[in-house]
Each structure stands twice: as C-alpha cells, then as structure tokens.
Coordinates of C-alpha atoms and ligand atoms in Angstrom, one line a residue:
M10 CA -17.3 -14.5 22.5
S11 CA -19.3 -17.7 22.0
G12 CA -22.2 -17.6 19.6
S13 CA -20.6 -14.8 17.5
R14 CA -20.4 -15.3 13.8
K15 CA -17.1 -15.7 12.1
L16 CA -15.5 -13.8 9.2
F17 CA -12.6 -15.0 7.0
I18 CA -11.2 -12.2 4.9
K19 CA -8.3 -12.6 2.5
S20 CA -6.6 -9.7 0.9
F21 CA -4.6 -9.8 -2.3
G22 CA -2.4 -7.1 -3.8
C23 CA -1.8 -3.5 -2.7
Q24 CA -2.1 -1.5 0.4
M25 CA -5.4 0.0 -0.7
N26 CA -6.8 -3.5 -0.6
V27 CA -5.4 -4.1 2.9
Y28 CA -7.1 -0.9 4.0
D29 CA -10.4 -1.9 2.4
S30 CA -10.2 -5.3 4.0
H31 CA -9.7 -3.7 7.4
R32 CA -12.7 -1.5 6.9
M33 CA -14.9 -4.4 5.8
A34 CA -13.8 -6.3 8.9
D35 CA -14.6 -3.2 11.0
A36 CA -18.0 -2.9 9.5
M37 CA -18.8 -6.6 10.0
A38 CA -17.5 -6.4 13.6
R39 CA -20.4 -4.1 14.3
E40 CA -22.7 -6.8 13.2
G41 CA -21.1 -9.2 15.6
Y42 CA -18.6 -10.9 13.3
V43 CA -15.2 -12.0 14.7
E44 CA -12.3 -12.6 12.4
T45 CA -11.0 -16.1 12.0
G46 CA -7.9 -17.5 10.2
R47 CA -9.8 -20.7 9.4
P48 CA -12.0 -20.3 6.4
E49 CA -13.7 -23.7 6.9
E50 CA -15.4 -22.4 10.1
A51 CA -16.4 -19.0 8.7
D52 CA -20.0 -17.9 8.2
L53 CA -18.8 -15.1 5.9
V54 CA -15.9 -15.5 3.5
V55 CA -14.5 -12.4 1.7
L56 CA -11.8 -12.6 -1.0
N57 CA -10.6 -9.1 -1.6
T58 CA -9.1 -9.5 -5.1
Y59 CA -6.5 -7.6 -7.2
N60 CA -5.8 -7.6 -10.9
I61 CA -3.4 -4.8 -11.6
R62 CA -0.5 -6.9 -12.7
E63 CA -1.3 -10.5 -12.6
K64 CA -3.6 -12.6 -14.7
A65 CA -5.5 -12.7 -11.4
T66 CA -8.9 -13.5 -12.8
E67 CA -8.3 -17.2 -13.5
K68 CA -6.5 -17.6 -10.2
V69 CA -9.6 -16.2 -8.4
Y70 CA -11.8 -18.8 -10.1
S71 CA -9.5 -21.6 -9.2
D72 CA -9.2 -20.3 -5.6
L73 CA -13.0 -20.2 -5.4
G74 CA -13.2 -23.9 -6.1
R75 CA -12.1 -24.7 -2.5
F76 CA -14.7 -22.4 -1.0
R77 CA -17.3 -24.3 -3.0
T78 CA -16.2 -27.5 -1.2
M79 CA -16.2 -25.7 2.2
K80 CA -19.6 -24.2 1.6
E81 CA -21.0 -27.6 0.8
A82 CA -19.5 -29.1 3.9
A83 CA -20.9 -26.3 6.0
Q84 CA -24.3 -26.9 4.5
Q85 CA -24.2 -30.5 5.5
E86 CA -23.6 -29.4 9.1
G87 CA -26.6 -27.1 8.8
R88 CA -24.5 -24.0 8.6
R89 CA -24.7 -21.3 6.0
M90 CA -21.5 -19.9 4.5
T91 CA -21.8 -16.7 2.5
V92 CA -19.0 -16.4 -0.1
T93 CA -18.1 -12.9 -1.3
V94 CA -15.8 -11.7 -4.0
A95 CA -14.7 -8.1 -3.5
G96 CA -12.0 -5.9 -5.0
C97 CA -10.8 -5.3 -8.5
V98 CA -11.7 -8.7 -10.0
A99 CA -15.2 -8.2 -8.7
Q100 CA -15.4 -4.8 -10.4
A101 CA -14.0 -6.1 -13.7
E102 CA -16.0 -9.4 -13.9
G103 CA -19.3 -8.4 -12.2
E104 CA -22.1 -10.8 -13.1
E105 CA -19.7 -13.1 -14.9
I106 CA -18.4 -14.3 -11.5
R107 CA -21.9 -15.6 -10.5
R108 CA -22.4 -17.2 -13.9
R109 CA -19.1 -19.1 -13.7
A110 CA -19.2 -19.8 -9.9
P111 CA -22.9 -19.8 -8.9
Y112 CA -22.0 -20.7 -5.3
V113 CA -20.6 -17.2 -4.9
D114 CA -23.3 -15.2 -3.0
L115 CA -22.0 -11.7 -3.2
V116 CA -19.9 -9.7 -5.7
V117 CA -18.9 -6.3 -4.3
G118 CA -16.8 -3.7 -6.1
P119 CA -14.2 -1.6 -4.3
Q120 CA -16.5 1.5 -4.1
N121 CA -19.3 -0.6 -2.6
I122 CA -17.7 -2.2 0.4
H123 CA -19.8 -0.1 2.8
R124 CA -22.8 -2.0 1.5
L125 CA -21.5 -5.4 2.6
P126 CA -23.3 -5.5 6.0
G127 CA -26.6 -4.7 4.3
L128 CA -26.1 -7.3 1.6
V129 CA -25.1 -10.0 4.1
A130 CA -28.2 -9.2 6.3
R131 CA -30.5 -9.5 3.3
G132 CA -29.3 -13.0 2.8
R133 CA -29.8 -13.0 -1.0
A134 CA -27.3 -13.3 -3.8
A135 CA -26.3 -9.9 -5.2
V136 CA -23.8 -8.2 -7.5
D137 CA -23.0 -4.6 -6.4
T138 CA -20.4 -3.0 -8.7
E139 CA -22.1 0.2 -9.8
F140 CA -20.1 3.2 -8.8
P141 CA -22.4 4.6 -6.1
V142 CA -23.2 8.3 -5.7
E143 CA -22.7 8.2 -1.9
D144 CA -19.2 8.3 -0.4
K145 CA -18.4 4.9 0.9
F146 CA -16.3 6.4 3.7
D147 CA -19.3 8.2 5.1
H148 CA -20.9 4.8 5.6
L149 CA -18.0 2.8 7.0
A150 CA -17.8 2.2 10.7
P151 CA -14.7 3.5 12.5
P152 CA -12.4 0.6 13.6
A153 CA -12.9 -0.6 17.1
R154 CA -10.0 0.2 19.5
K155 CA -9.1 -3.5 20.0
N156 CA -8.9 -4.0 16.2
I157 CA -6.6 -1.0 15.8
R158 CA -4.4 -2.3 18.6
A159 CA -4.3 -5.8 17.0
R160 CA -3.1 -4.2 13.8
G161 CA -0.1 -2.4 15.5
V162 CA 1.3 1.1 15.8
T163 CA 1.3 1.9 12.1
A164 CA -1.8 2.3 10.0
F165 CA -2.9 3.1 6.5
V166 CA -5.5 5.8 5.8
T167 CA -7.0 6.2 2.4
V168 CA -7.0 9.9 1.4
Q169 CA -7.6 9.6 -2.3
E170 CA -8.9 6.9 -4.7
G171 CA -9.1 6.3 -8.4
C172 CA -7.2 7.7 -11.3
D173 CA -7.8 9.9 -14.3
K174 CA -4.4 9.5 -15.9
F175 CA -5.0 6.4 -18.1
C176 CA -1.5 5.1 -18.6
T177 CA -1.9 2.7 -21.5
F178 CA -0.9 -0.4 -19.6
C179 CA -3.1 0.1 -16.5
V180 CA -6.5 -1.1 -15.3
V181 CA -6.8 1.2 -12.3
P182 CA -9.0 3.9 -13.9
Y183 CA -11.4 1.2 -14.9
T184 CA -11.5 -0.8 -11.7
R185 CA -11.2 2.1 -9.1
G186 CA -13.0 4.8 -11.0
N187 CA -12.3 8.6 -11.2
E188 CA -9.9 10.4 -9.0
V189 CA -11.6 11.5 -5.8
S190 CA -10.1 13.1 -2.6
R191 CA -11.6 12.7 0.8
P192 CA -12.3 15.9 2.8
V193 CA -9.6 17.0 5.3
N194 CA -11.8 16.9 8.4
K195 CA -12.9 13.3 7.7
I196 CA -9.2 12.2 7.3
V197 CA -8.2 14.1 10.4
A198 CA -11.0 12.6 12.5
E199 CA -9.8 9.1 11.3
V200 CA -6.2 9.9 12.2
E201 CA -7.2 11.2 15.6
H202 CA -9.2 8.0 16.2
L203 CA -6.2 5.9 15.3
A204 CA -3.8 8.0 17.4
A205 CA -6.1 7.8 20.4
A206 CA -5.8 4.0 20.2
G207 CA -2.0 4.1 20.0
V208 CA -1.1 4.5 16.4
A209 CA 2.1 6.5 16.0
E210 CA 2.6 6.4 12.2
V211 CA 0.1 6.9 9.5
T212 CA 0.7 6.2 5.8
L213 CA -1.7 8.2 3.7
I214 CA -2.6 6.1 0.6
G215 CA -4.1 6.6 -2.8
Q216 CA -3.5 5.4 -6.3
N217 CA -2.4 8.9 -7.0
V218 CA -1.9 10.2 -3.6
N219 CA 0.0 13.4 -4.5
A220 CA -2.8 14.4 -6.8
Y221 CA -4.7 14.9 -3.5
H222 CA -7.0 18.0 -3.5
G223 CA -9.5 17.6 -0.7
E224 CA -11.9 20.1 0.7
G225 CA -10.4 21.8 3.7
P226 CA -12.2 23.0 6.8
D227 CA -11.9 26.6 5.4
G228 CA -13.8 25.6 2.3
R229 CA -10.7 25.8 0.1
T230 CA -9.0 23.0 -1.7
W231 CA -6.1 21.6 0.3
P232 CA -3.1 20.0 -1.4
L233 CA -1.3 17.1 0.2
A234 CA 1.4 19.2 1.8
Q235 CA -1.2 21.2 3.7
L236 CA -2.8 17.9 4.9
F237 CA 0.5 16.7 6.2
E238 CA 0.9 19.9 8.3
R239 CA -2.5 19.4 9.8
I240 CA -1.9 15.7 10.6
A241 CA 1.5 16.5 12.1
D242 CA -0.5 18.4 14.8
V243 CA -2.5 15.4 15.8
P244 CA -1.3 14.4 19.3
G245 CA 0.4 11.0 19.3
I246 CA 1.3 11.0 15.6
E247 CA 5.1 10.8 15.3
R248 CA 5.5 9.9 11.7
I249 CA 3.8 10.5 8.4
R250 CA 4.3 8.6 5.1
Y251 CA 2.5 8.6 1.8
T252 CA 2.2 6.4 -1.3
T253 CA 1.9 6.2 -4.3
S254 CA 2.9 9.4 -6.1
H255 CA 3.0 10.3 -9.7
P256 CA 5.8 12.4 -11.1
R257 CA 3.4 14.8 -12.8
D258 CA 1.9 15.8 -9.4
M259 CA 5.3 16.3 -7.5
S260 CA 4.5 19.9 -6.8
E261 CA 7.0 22.5 -5.3
D262 CA 5.0 22.6 -2.0
L263 CA 5.2 18.9 -1.7
I264 CA 8.9 18.8 -2.3
A265 CA 9.3 21.7 0.3
A266 CA 7.3 19.6 2.8
H267 CA 10.2 17.1 2.8
R268 CA 12.4 19.9 4.0
D269 CA 9.9 21.6 6.4
I270 CA 7.9 18.9 8.2
P271 CA 10.1 16.9 10.4
K272 CA 7.4 14.2 10.9
L273 CA 7.2 13.6 7.2
M274 CA 9.6 10.6 6.7
P275 CA 12.5 10.9 4.2
F276 CA 11.1 8.3 1.9
L277 CA 9.5 8.8 -1.5
H278 CA 8.0 6.1 -3.7
L279 CA 7.9 7.7 -7.1
P280 CA 7.2 5.2 -9.9
V281 CA 8.9 6.0 -13.2
Q282 CA 8.1 2.7 -15.1
S283 CA 10.8 3.3 -17.8
G284 CA 13.8 5.4 -18.5
S285 CA 13.1 5.7 -22.2
D286 CA 11.4 8.9 -23.4
R287 CA 9.9 7.0 -26.4
I288 CA 8.4 4.3 -24.1
L289 CA 7.2 6.8 -21.5
K290 CA 5.3 8.6 -24.3
I291 CA 3.6 5.4 -25.5
M292 CA 2.8 4.6 -21.9
N293 CA 1.1 8.0 -21.7
R294 CA 3.0 8.8 -18.5
K295 CA 2.8 12.5 -19.3
H296 CA 6.5 13.2 -18.4
G297 CA 9.9 12.4 -19.8
R298 CA 13.1 11.0 -18.2
G299 CA 14.6 14.5 -18.0
E300 CA 11.6 15.7 -16.0
Y301 CA 11.9 12.7 -13.6
L302 CA 15.7 13.3 -13.0
D303 CA 14.9 17.0 -12.4
I304 CA 12.3 16.1 -9.7
V305 CA 14.8 13.8 -8.1
A306 CA 17.4 16.5 -8.0
R307 CA 14.9 19.0 -6.4
V308 CA 13.7 16.5 -3.9
R309 CA 17.3 15.8 -2.9
T310 CA 18.1 19.5 -2.5
A311 CA 15.1 19.7 -0.1
R312 CA 16.0 16.6 1.8
P313 CA 19.5 15.3 1.0
D314 CA 19.2 12.0 2.8
I315 CA 15.8 11.0 1.2
A316 CA 15.4 7.3 0.2
L317 CA 14.0 7.0 -3.2
S318 CA 11.9 4.1 -4.4
S319 CA 10.2 3.3 -7.7
D320 CA 8.2 0.9 -9.9
F321 CA 9.4 -0.3 -13.2
I322 CA 7.8 -2.2 -16.1
V323 CA 10.1 -4.1 -18.5
G324 CA 9.0 -5.4 -21.8
F325 CA 6.3 -2.9 -22.6
P326 CA 5.1 -3.4 -26.2
G327 CA 7.8 -2.2 -28.6
E328 CA 10.5 -1.8 -25.9
T329 CA 13.9 -2.3 -27.6
E330 CA 17.3 -3.2 -26.0
E331 CA 18.2 0.5 -26.4
D332 CA 15.0 1.6 -24.6
F333 CA 15.8 -0.8 -21.8
E334 CA 19.3 0.4 -21.5
D335 CA 17.9 3.9 -21.0
T336 CA 16.0 2.5 -18.0
L337 CA 19.3 1.0 -16.6
D338 CA 21.0 4.3 -17.2
L339 CA 18.3 6.2 -15.3
V340 CA 18.6 3.7 -12.4
H341 CA 22.4 4.3 -12.4
K342 CA 21.8 8.1 -12.3
V343 CA 19.2 8.1 -9.5
R344 CA 20.5 5.4 -7.1
F345 CA 17.4 3.9 -5.5
A346 CA 17.0 2.7 -2.0
S347 CA 14.4 0.2 -3.0
A348 CA 12.1 -0.6 -5.9
Y349 CA 9.5 -2.9 -7.4
S350 CA 10.0 -4.2 -11.0
F351 CA 7.6 -6.2 -13.1
K352 CA 7.3 -7.8 -16.5
Y353 CA 4.7 -6.1 -18.6
S354 CA 1.5 -8.0 -18.5
A355 CA -1.3 -7.3 -21.0
R356 CA -4.5 -6.3 -19.2
P357 CA -7.7 -6.8 -21.1
G358 CA -9.4 -3.5 -21.9
T359 CA -6.2 -1.4 -21.9
Q360 CA -4.7 0.3 -25.0
A361 CA -1.3 -1.4 -24.6
A362 CA -2.9 -4.9 -24.7
E363 CA -3.9 -4.1 -28.3
M364 CA -0.5 -2.9 -29.4
D365 CA 1.6 -4.8 -31.9
E366 CA 5.2 -5.7 -31.1
Q367 CA 4.5 -7.5 -27.8
V368 CA 7.9 -8.4 -26.3
P369 CA 8.6 -12.2 -26.1
E370 CA 8.5 -13.7 -22.6
E371 CA 12.1 -14.7 -22.5
V372 CA 13.3 -11.2 -23.4
K373 CA 11.1 -9.8 -20.6
S374 CA 12.6 -12.3 -18.2
E375 CA 16.2 -11.5 -19.2
R376 CA 15.6 -7.7 -18.8
L377 CA 13.8 -8.1 -15.5
Y378 CA 16.8 -10.2 -14.2
R379 CA 19.3 -7.5 -15.3
L380 CA 17.2 -4.7 -13.8
Q381 CA 16.6 -6.4 -10.5
H382 CA 20.3 -7.3 -10.2
L383 CA 21.2 -3.6 -10.5
L384 CA 18.4 -2.5 -8.1
E385 CA 19.4 -5.0 -5.5
E386 CA 23.0 -3.7 -5.6
Q387 CA 21.7 -0.2 -5.1
R388 CA 19.5 -1.3 -2.2
Q389 CA 22.4 -3.0 -0.5
A390 CA 24.7 0.0 -1.1
F391 CA 22.1 2.3 0.5
N392 CA 21.8 0.1 3.6
R393 CA 25.6 -0.3 3.9
D394 CA 25.9 3.5 3.9
L395 CA 23.6 3.7 6.9
C396 CA 26.1 1.7 9.0
G397 CA 27.6 3.9 11.7
R398 CA 24.7 6.4 11.3
E399 CA 22.3 7.4 14.1
F400 CA 18.6 8.0 13.6
D401 CA 15.2 7.5 15.2
V402 CA 13.4 4.1 14.9
L403 CA 9.7 3.6 15.6
F404 CA 9.5 0.2 17.4
E405 CA 6.6 -1.9 16.2
K406 CA 7.0 -5.4 17.6
P407 CA 9.2 -8.0 19.3
G408 CA 12.3 -8.9 17.2
R409 CA 13.3 -12.3 15.9
L410 CA 15.5 -13.2 18.9
E411 CA 14.8 -13.1 22.6
G412 CA 15.3 -9.6 24.0
Q413 CA 15.2 -8.0 20.6
I414 CA 12.7 -5.4 19.4
A415 CA 12.0 -4.5 15.8
G416 CA 11.0 -1.3 14.1
R417 CA 11.6 0.8 11.0
A418 CA 14.1 3.4 10.0
P419 CA 12.9 6.7 8.7
Y420 CA 14.0 5.2 5.3
L421 CA 11.5 2.4 5.9
M422 CA 13.8 -0.6 6.2
P423 CA 13.4 -2.9 9.2
V424 CA 15.8 -2.4 12.2
Q425 CA 16.5 -4.9 15.0
V426 CA 18.1 -3.9 18.3
M427 CA 18.4 -5.5 21.8
G428 CA 16.0 -3.5 23.9
P429 CA 13.1 -3.5 26.4
S430 CA 9.7 -4.4 25.0
H431 CA 8.0 -1.3 26.5
L432 CA 9.7 0.7 23.7
I433 CA 7.3 -0.9 21.3
G434 CA 5.0 1.9 20.0
K435 CA 7.7 4.5 20.8
V436 CA 10.5 6.2 18.9
A437 CA 14.1 5.8 20.2
R438 CA 17.5 6.8 18.8
V439 CA 19.5 4.0 17.3
R440 CA 23.1 3.6 16.0
I441 CA 23.3 1.2 13.1
T442 CA 26.1 -1.3 13.5
E443 CA 25.4 -3.8 10.7
A444 CA 23.4 -4.1 7.4
G445 CA 22.0 -7.6 7.0
S446 CA 20.4 -8.7 3.7
N447 CA 16.9 -7.6 4.7
S448 CA 17.2 -5.8 8.1
L449 CA 19.6 -3.3 9.7
F450 CA 21.0 -4.1 13.1
G451 CA 21.9 -1.5 15.7
E452 CA 22.0 -0.5 19.3
L453 CA 20.0 2.0 21.4
V454 CA 22.0 5.2 21.6
T455 CA 20.8 6.5 25.0
P456 CA 20.5 3.9 27.8
V457 CA 16.8 3.6 28.7
P458 CA 16.2 6.0 31.5
D459 CA 14.9 4.7 34.9
Y460 CA 11.4 6.0 34.4
Q461 CA 11.2 4.0 31.2
Q462 CA 12.3 0.8 32.8
E463 CA 10.1 -2.3 32.4
P464 CA 6.9 -1.8 34.6
R465 CA 7.7 -5.0 36.5
K466 CA 11.2 -3.7 37.4
L467 CA 9.6 -0.4 38.6
A468 CA 7.1 -2.4 40.7
A469 CA 9.9 -4.4 42.2
A470 CA 11.6 -1.1 43.1
G471 CA 8.4 0.1 44.8
V472 CA 7.5 2.7 42.1
S473 CA 3.9 2.8 41.1
Ligands
LIG14 N1 -0.5 5.0 -9.6 C1 0.8 4.4 -9.5 C2 0.9 2.9 -9.7 C3 -0.4 2.1 -9.6 S1 -0.2 0.4 -10.1 C4 1.6 5.1 -10.6 O1 1.1 5.8 -11.5 O2 2.8 4.9 -10.7 C5 1.3 -0.2 -9.3 C6 2.3 -0.6 -10.3 O3 1.9 -1.8 -10.9 C7 2.6 0.4 -11.3 O4 3.5 1.4 -10.9 C8 3.3 -0.5 -12.4 O5 4.7 -0.5 -12.2 C9 2.7 -1.8 -12.2 N2 1.7 -2.2 -13.2 C10 0.5 -1.6 -13.5 N3 0.0 -2.2 -14.6 C11 0.9 -3.1 -15.1 C12 0.9 -4.0 -16.2 N4 -0.1 -4.1 -17.0 N5 1.9 -4.8 -16.3 C13 3.0 -4.8 -15.4 N6 3.0 -3.9 -14.4 C14 2.0 -3.1 -14.2
LIG15 FE1 -2.5 3.4 -13.4 FE2 -1.1 5.4 -14.5 FE3 -3.2 5.9 -12.9 FE4 -0.9 5.0 -11.9 S1 -1.2 6.9 -13.0 S2 -3.0 4.3 -11.4 S3 -0.2 3.6 -13.5 S4 -3.3 4.9 -14.9

C-alpha cells in the first residue's frame, strides 16, 4: 500500500510484552499504519520495554540515542517521526523519560496501550502512565486476519494481568498493577477470532495466570480450569497452554485438568525461585520447598508424562552455600524438562534491594554456572527419553532443511521431520528418532493419506 504510514515496534522481555506489541500494531493498523523492520523509515517508533530482571532503564536511554539521530534525519527530509516508549520502563520512569530524552514524544504505560492511536493522532507530546479505570482490552481493536496469519498458527492471549503477591525481589506489582482477570466471554471471543483465522494453539498468559478468576457467562467466577474446558470447545483449537503459574495457586481442579482435558498440553511452567525454605520465606513466596515438591507429585499423578519447567534466582540477599545446595537438591528431586535461571538483580523500589548481605557478583556467577549445568543435564536427559516415543506434533513452519517441516512436541520442544508443507498448521503423529541439542528429530508415523497430498499433486491427478 503506497502512502500508508509506517510503524516500527520493538518488543523486549516477556510474552506479555509480545502480546501488547501485537495489540498496539493491530490498533495502529486500523489507523493505516503498516509495520516495517526498518526504524529509519518509520513514522511511528514504539519501544516496548521491560525491566523485571535487567538494569533495563539505562539501556533504554542509550537505545533511545539512535532514535534521536533518526528523528533528526527524518525532520531534515520533512518527515515527522513520533518516538514512543511503552512497557514497564515507561511505567516506572514516567515523566523522567521526557526530561532525560526530550525527543521522546509519547510515554505509555502497559495499561494504557489502547490510548496509543488517540495520542498519536493528537500529535502532541504526552505521558500516559496512570492506571486507567477503563479496561484496555475493551478498547483494543481485534487483530486483522492477515496479521494473525503472519504471526503463525500459535498465539498468545492475555487472560490475567498484574500481581498482588509482592515477592520481595519483584517489580511486577508496581509496573503492572493489581491482579485483574478478563471476563470469560471476551477471552472466548478473542480465541474464536484467532481460530477462525487459522490459529490452532493458544497460550493463555498472565503474570499469575493460575490465579485467574474471571467473570463467567453464568455470572459466577470461573477458575482457569473451567476456562480451559470452554476454550477446548472452540472449533479449530487443538492445543491449550498457559503461563506463568504460581505454586500457591496450583489448585486441585487445575491439577485435575491436566488429567481430564486432552487439549491441555502436558507442560507446566511453575517457578520455584529457590529450594531453601529460609530464602523462600524472605522472598515472600508464600510456600515452602515441601509444598512445591508435593504439588509436583500431585501433578505427576494426574499426568505422569508432564514436562516441568521453572524459574530460579541465585544469589538472593543472604543466600548461603547451604541455601544454594538446597536449590540444587530440589532440582535433583524434581527433574526439570527446561528452566530459566537468573542472578538476583536488585530492582529499585523493592524490599530485597534494601536488604543487607547482598551476595557478591562472583559468587552469583559461580552458583548460576553450577545450577545451569545441572538444569542442562536434566533437559538433555528429558529429550533423550523421548527417543523412540510417538506423539502428536503441531507443525508451525518450514524446517531448516529443504523438505523439512518444524513444529512442537506436546512438551514444547521443537521437532523437525521430513514432510509435506501442507501439514503446516496441522497436528500429525511423529516417532522421535534422535534428540539434537535444541531440537528433536523424527518421522511421520502414518504416511500422508492421498487426500492430504500436496494440492499441486492432486491437481496433476485431476482432483479438484
Ligand atoms: N509471576 C511469576 C514470574 C514473573 S517474573 C512468578 O511468580 O513466578 C519472571 C521471572 O523473573 C521470575 O520468576 C524470576 O525468576 C525472575 N525475576 C524477577 N525479578 C527478579 C530479580 N529482581 N532478579 C532476578 N530475577 C528476577
Ligand atoms: Fe513478581 Fe512474585 Fe508476583 Fe511473580 S508472584 S509477578 S515474582 S511479585
């Protein structure tokens, strides 16, 4: 489309930010903006920032420097470039961003992204980081079909936002606000819209997704397990995933859903952070290691093959070698299929940042190395155990090699097989033959039936 305006949007950090970036792009598409990968030609630049773990704020300021140069170059060509900072750094810094980087036009918090089109249209500089009374989701345009298709056969859907738990290391309750759940009918409508455009797998996301308690169509409060049942009925939806869960909200009905809902994939991301009771208490995680191990045992009873994943923080203030060994011991006991692990990073405004006994950097590095080594061994062992097994794979895209297609196992790791490209977007049975370092390799179990042959082969055979 010639004459359309161009949007460059860059997303940092978590899946919630990816989702918000998509929704901002969808909203601006309605205003005639087309996405570009080249920031220098953009009329609107959006940096969707993240500050949960990194010292992201300074990075954002240094990143912004290059947009200043681009904005000046655009001005010389007689073009206007609107520079926007969105996301968690926008929320945390607010006015300060425009003070330090006056060439930034708009600062928009995560709860205010629906106001972006209006702010851009007004053409004036603005900072919008108040938590609004209206629900942003009510004001966000549904994605256009072509945008959904371009993003593939899997999609994220935010069902819950914010957090009331206040772990002492974490900024989320401050940047994303209170815990809020979206109503069931709005989520279902969004999933139906995605499915109608070809999405086969939805991942329901939220900072505390399993604390979900949205209003149901019957006027009652629905827990997450009930939402899964409803979404499993949406035509076209083959797979349901969810992330991120908190151990405190791992209710019996949610555990039972892993036994009872076949479309719910056997994968659970359940951050534990530490294996030491003492540290868990100071972190204000509201559960101990025994409780975590007990949840794992109950989940495995419900769904024996489930892949477990977690987040870990090493070097939390006051963490001793003994505390850290408790973490290693918990990892040995659980056997994780995958995990993320981080060095503790003091976030301004959180309680832990004020604590004495901050752990020296080199101790954190050494512990992270040992933990990651163990987690990597477990990941590889999990993948090796899948060799020879058969399961369904949802194919998402062409593979690395000619004639290959790539998808994901129920347990989330990538799988590559030789197969026809029309299987992309579909689920097919695969036997795993080899575990590579990042992907599994396998073969299609049933030969592709005639009616599923490539369209051009059917045409050649005179079938329409
Ligand atoms: N709500 C989820 C996690 C949200 S933040 C939960 O409760 O588990 C994602 C991950 O970032 C956390 O699980 C934690 O491991 C990590 N993280 C958060 N704040 C951190 C900090 N200050 N330093 C290091 N890692 C942190
Ligand atoms: Fe942060 Fe804790 Fe809330 Fe997770 S539960 S978002 S770690 S405060």
